XYZ file of C-alpha atoms in Angstrom:
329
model
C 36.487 -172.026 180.290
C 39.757 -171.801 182.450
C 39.868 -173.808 185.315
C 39.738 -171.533 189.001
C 43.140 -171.230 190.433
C 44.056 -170.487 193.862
C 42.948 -166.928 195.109
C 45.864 -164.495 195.487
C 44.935 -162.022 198.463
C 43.604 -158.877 197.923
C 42.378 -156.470 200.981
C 39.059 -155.945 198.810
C 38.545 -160.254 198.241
C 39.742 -160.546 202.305
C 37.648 -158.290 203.540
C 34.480 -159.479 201.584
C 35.373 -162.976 202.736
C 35.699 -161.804 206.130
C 32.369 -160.443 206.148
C 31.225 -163.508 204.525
C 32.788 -165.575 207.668
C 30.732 -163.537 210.047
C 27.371 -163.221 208.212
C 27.936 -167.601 208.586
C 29.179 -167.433 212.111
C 26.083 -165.022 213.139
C 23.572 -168.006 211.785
C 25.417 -170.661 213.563
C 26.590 -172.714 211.043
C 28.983 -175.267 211.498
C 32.686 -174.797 211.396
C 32.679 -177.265 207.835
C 29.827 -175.331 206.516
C 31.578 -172.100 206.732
C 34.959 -173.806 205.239
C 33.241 -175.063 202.311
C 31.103 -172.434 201.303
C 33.782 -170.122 201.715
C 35.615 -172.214 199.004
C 32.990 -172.079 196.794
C 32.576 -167.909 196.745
C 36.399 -168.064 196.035
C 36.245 -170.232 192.892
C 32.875 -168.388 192.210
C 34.949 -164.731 192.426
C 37.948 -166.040 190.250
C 36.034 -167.922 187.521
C 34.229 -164.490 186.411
C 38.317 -162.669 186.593
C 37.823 -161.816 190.323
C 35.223 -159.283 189.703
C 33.336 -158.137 192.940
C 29.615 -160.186 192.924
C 28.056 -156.824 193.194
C 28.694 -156.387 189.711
C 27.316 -159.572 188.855
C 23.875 -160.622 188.799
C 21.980 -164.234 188.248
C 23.577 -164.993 184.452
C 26.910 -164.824 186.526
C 25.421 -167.262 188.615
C 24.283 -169.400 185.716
C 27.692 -169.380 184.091
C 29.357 -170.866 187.049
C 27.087 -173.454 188.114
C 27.190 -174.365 183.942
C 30.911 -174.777 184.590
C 30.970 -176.945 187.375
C 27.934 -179.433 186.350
C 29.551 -179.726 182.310
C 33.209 -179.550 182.783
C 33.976 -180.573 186.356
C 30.963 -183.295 186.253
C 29.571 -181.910 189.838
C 26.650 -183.689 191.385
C 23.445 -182.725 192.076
C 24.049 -182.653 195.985
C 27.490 -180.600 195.116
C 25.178 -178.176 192.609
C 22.780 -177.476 195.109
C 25.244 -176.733 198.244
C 27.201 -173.896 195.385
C 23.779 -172.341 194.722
C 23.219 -171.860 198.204
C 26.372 -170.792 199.155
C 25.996 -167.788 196.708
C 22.595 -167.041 197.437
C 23.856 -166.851 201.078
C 26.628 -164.213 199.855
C 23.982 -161.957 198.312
C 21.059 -162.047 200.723
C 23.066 -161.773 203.897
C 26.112 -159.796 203.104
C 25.564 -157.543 199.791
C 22.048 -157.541 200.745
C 20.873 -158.258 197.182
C 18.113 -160.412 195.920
C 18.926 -162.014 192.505
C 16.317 -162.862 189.790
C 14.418 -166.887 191.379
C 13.135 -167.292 187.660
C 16.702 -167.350 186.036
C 17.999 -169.175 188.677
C 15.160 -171.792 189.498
C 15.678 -173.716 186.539
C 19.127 -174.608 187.815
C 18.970 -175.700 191.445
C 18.249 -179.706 190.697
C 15.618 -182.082 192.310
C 17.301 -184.994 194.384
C 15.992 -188.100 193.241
C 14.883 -190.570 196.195
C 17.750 -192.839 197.120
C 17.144 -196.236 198.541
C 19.996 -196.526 201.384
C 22.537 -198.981 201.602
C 21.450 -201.180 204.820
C 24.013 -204.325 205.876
C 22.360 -207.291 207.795
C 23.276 -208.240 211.372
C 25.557 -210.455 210.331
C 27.437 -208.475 207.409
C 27.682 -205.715 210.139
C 29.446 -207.878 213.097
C 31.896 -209.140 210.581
C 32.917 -206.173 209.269
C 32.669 -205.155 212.546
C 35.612 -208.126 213.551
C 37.935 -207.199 211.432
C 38.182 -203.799 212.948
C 40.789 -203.157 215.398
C 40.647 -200.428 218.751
C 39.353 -197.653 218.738
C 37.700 -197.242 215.340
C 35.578 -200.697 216.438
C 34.005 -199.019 219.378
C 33.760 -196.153 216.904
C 31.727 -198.801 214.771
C 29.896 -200.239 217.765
C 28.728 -196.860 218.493
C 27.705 -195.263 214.712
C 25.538 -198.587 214.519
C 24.389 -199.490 218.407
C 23.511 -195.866 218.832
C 22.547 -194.291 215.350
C 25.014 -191.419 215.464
C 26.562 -189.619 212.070
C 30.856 -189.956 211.772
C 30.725 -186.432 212.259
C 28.836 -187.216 216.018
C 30.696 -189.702 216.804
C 34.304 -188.201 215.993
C 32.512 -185.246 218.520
C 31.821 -187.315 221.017
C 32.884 -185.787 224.462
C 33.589 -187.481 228.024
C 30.724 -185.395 229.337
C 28.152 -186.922 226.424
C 28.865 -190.491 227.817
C 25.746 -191.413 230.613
C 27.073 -194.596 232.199
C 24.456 -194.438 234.488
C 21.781 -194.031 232.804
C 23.186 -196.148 230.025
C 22.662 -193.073 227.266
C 24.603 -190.611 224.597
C 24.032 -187.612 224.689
C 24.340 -185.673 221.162
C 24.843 -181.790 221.301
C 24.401 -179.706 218.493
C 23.898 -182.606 215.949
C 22.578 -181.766 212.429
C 19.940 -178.754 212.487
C 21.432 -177.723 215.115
C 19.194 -179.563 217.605
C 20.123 -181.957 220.733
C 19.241 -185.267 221.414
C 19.720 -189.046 223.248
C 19.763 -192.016 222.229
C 20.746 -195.555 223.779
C 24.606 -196.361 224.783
C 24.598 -200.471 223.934
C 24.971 -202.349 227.114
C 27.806 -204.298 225.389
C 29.880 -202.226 224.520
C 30.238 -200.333 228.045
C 33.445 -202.832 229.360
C 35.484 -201.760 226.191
C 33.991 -198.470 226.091
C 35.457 -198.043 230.291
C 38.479 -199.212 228.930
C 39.239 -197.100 226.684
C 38.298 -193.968 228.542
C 40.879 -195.043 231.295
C 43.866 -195.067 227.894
C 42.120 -191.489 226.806
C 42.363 -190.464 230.157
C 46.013 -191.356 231.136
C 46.755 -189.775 227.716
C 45.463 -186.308 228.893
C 46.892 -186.279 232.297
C 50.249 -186.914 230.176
C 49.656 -183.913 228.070
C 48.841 -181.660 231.097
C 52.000 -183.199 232.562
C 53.808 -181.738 229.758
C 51.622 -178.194 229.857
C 49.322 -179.133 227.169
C 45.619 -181.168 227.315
C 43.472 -178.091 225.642
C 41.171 -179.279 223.599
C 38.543 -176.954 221.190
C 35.668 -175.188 223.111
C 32.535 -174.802 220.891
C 31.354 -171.314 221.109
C 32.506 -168.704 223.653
C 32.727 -171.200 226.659
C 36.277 -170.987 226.399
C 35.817 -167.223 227.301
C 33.218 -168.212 229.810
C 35.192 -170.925 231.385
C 38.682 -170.319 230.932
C 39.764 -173.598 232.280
C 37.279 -175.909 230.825
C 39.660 -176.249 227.512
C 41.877 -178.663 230.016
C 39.364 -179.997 232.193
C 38.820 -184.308 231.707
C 34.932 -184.078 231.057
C 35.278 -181.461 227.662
C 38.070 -183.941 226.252
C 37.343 -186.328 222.910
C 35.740 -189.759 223.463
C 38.438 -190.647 220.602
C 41.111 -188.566 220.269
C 43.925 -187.819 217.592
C 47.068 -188.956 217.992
C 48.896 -185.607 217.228
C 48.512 -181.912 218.109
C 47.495 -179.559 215.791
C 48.019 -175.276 216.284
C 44.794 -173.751 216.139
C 44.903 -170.427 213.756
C 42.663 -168.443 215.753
C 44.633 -168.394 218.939
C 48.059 -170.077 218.126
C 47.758 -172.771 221.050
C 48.391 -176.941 220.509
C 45.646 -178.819 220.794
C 44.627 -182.126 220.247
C 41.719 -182.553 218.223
C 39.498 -185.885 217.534
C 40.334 -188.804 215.227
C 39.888 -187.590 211.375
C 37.406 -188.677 209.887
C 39.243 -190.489 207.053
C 41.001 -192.410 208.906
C 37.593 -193.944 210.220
C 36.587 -193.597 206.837
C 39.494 -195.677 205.553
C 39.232 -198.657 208.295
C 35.694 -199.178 207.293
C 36.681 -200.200 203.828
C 39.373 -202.241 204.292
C 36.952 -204.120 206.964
C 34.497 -204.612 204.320
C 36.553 -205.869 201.975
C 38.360 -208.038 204.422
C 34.768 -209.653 205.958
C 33.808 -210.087 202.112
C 30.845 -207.981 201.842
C 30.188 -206.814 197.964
C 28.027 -203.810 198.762
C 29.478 -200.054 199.329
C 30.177 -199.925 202.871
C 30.060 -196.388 204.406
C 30.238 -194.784 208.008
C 26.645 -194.036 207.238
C 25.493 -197.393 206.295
C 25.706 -198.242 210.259
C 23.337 -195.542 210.863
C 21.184 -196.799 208.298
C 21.464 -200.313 209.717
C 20.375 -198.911 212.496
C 17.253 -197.340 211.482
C 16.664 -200.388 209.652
C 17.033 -203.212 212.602
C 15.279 -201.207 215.012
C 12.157 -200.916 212.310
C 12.076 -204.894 211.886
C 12.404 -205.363 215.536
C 8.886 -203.637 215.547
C 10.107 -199.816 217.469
C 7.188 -197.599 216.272
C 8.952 -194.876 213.446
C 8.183 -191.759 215.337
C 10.296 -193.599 218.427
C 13.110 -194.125 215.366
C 12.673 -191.093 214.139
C 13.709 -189.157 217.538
C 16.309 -191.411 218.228
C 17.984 -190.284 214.372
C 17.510 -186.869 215.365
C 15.133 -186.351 211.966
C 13.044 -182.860 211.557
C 10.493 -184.400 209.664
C 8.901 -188.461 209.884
C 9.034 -188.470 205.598
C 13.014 -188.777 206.336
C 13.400 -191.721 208.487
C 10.252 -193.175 206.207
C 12.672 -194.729 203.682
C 13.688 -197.006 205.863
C 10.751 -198.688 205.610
C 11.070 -199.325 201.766
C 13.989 -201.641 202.610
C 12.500 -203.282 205.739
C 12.003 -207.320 204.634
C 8.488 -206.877 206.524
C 6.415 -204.139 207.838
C 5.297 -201.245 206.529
C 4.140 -201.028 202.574
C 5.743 -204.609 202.406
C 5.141 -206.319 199.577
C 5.648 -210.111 199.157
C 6.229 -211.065 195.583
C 3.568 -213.081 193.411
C 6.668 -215.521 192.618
C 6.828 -216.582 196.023
């Protein structure tokens, strides 16, 4: 089977695309969400020739996810998100139900996965060898339990000095939450607020200092975009043009580059285990467990749906619950 190549535009793929964008936008899903399920109906439309999916039907369907899992050695995480990024083309925007039974067999089961959880110690060393600002960025993901994705998000507003708090808008699921600003980080936290901030008043110098509104509140308060409170805890270092409107911006650090700093930390403090943005979150969970916080109080503070999530932290807890010591010792 040929390998997808890059769409060419066509007003009948465009505008099926665009009505694809809105039937995403109308459920609120994130920005990423759209981007990458919007990828997959392209590949989906030019691996079957660029027919139109209402002339396709569930074997289609089959054929593609076939192609990706055999030849392009997808995962079961990657299988799953392409399955429901064309069921979400069908139901919502062609308005078509396709066949469950020939398409059950092929959504996988996710196995249990026992997370990757660094000790106090391995986590202040890696956390040492960090330097400004992707250390506080650290300090944060593992003092406060937030996802890169929260973090990167973070806004002046979200920061409660006061009542020594973050404050987590539209996390995962949608759903808002708080959870505890570490009292020792707050000095180098200040301090870096005062750089951000003599940053922005530079850019507004210059007639710039907009920054992304989420939603219409850039409609509903025009002159929020520039305001100091809506700007990034940890901004980029560059402007970028935003498509939709054609005005610079500057947007938040990418996440890469966190990404990237977090490896060569690990490496650098010597730890042999794969070392993640997420594993501080997981360390989180984790420490706060063994210190003996009650799960459901763990559970809130992760933002989880359902208490089975945040369970598997206690698998890898050293003591507590379902511990089990070893007859050998």
């Amino acid at each position: 089977m040929q390998t997808p190549q890059k769409p060419t535009s066509s007003p009948q793929g465009k505008k099926l695309l665009d009505q694809y964008k809105e039937a995403i936008r109308l459920k609120q899903y994130s920005p990423r969400t759209e981007k990458t399920y919007v990828e997959w109906i392209r590949q989906y439309i030019l691996f079957h020739n660029k027919r139109h999916p209402k002339e396709m039907a569930a074997s289609e369907v089959k054929q593609f996810i076939t192609y990706l899992v055999v030849d392009r050695k997808a995962s079961a995480s990657t299988q799953n998100q392409v399955i429901s990024a064309i069921l979400f083309l069908y139901r919502n925007v062609l308005h078509i139900e396709l066949d469950q039974t020939d398409l059950g067999f092929i959504r996988p089961k996710r196995g249990k996965r026992v997370p990757t959880v660094l000790s106090k110690n391995e986590a202040k060393a890696i956390i040492q060898n960090m330097i400004p600002p992707y250390k506080l960025m650290v300090q944060i993901m593992y003092g406060s339990g937030l996802r890169l994705m929260e973090c990167l998000r973070l806004r002046i507003k979200d920061i409660d000095f006061e009542n020594h708090r973050i404050l987590v808008y539209d996390g995962k699921g949608g759903d808002d939450r708080q959870t505890p600003l570490p009292d020792s980080i707050i000095p180098a936290l200040r301090e870096h607020l005062a750089k951000t901030r003599a940053i922005h008043e530079k850019d507004l110098a210059h007639g710039r200092g907009s920054v992304h509104m989420p939603y219409a509140l850039a409609k509903k308060f025009p002159n929020a975009d520039k305001s100091w409170i809506w700007q990034y805890v940890f901004p980029a270092t560059t402007f970028f043009t935003d498509k939709e409107d054609g005005v610079m911006r500057r947007h938040h650090i990418h996440e890469t580059a966190l990404q990237r700093t977090i490896r060569q930390a690990a490496t650098l403090a010597k730890i042999e285990k794969r070392v993640t943005p997420h594993t501080f979150r997981h360390s989180f969970a984790t420490h706060l467990l063994q210190a003996g916080y009650d799960i459901r109080t763990v559970q809130e503070l992760l933002g989880h749906k359902d208490v089975k999530t945040t369970m598997i932290y206690t698998h890898v807890l050293q003591r507590g619950a379902n511990a089990v010591k070893s007859p050998l010792d």
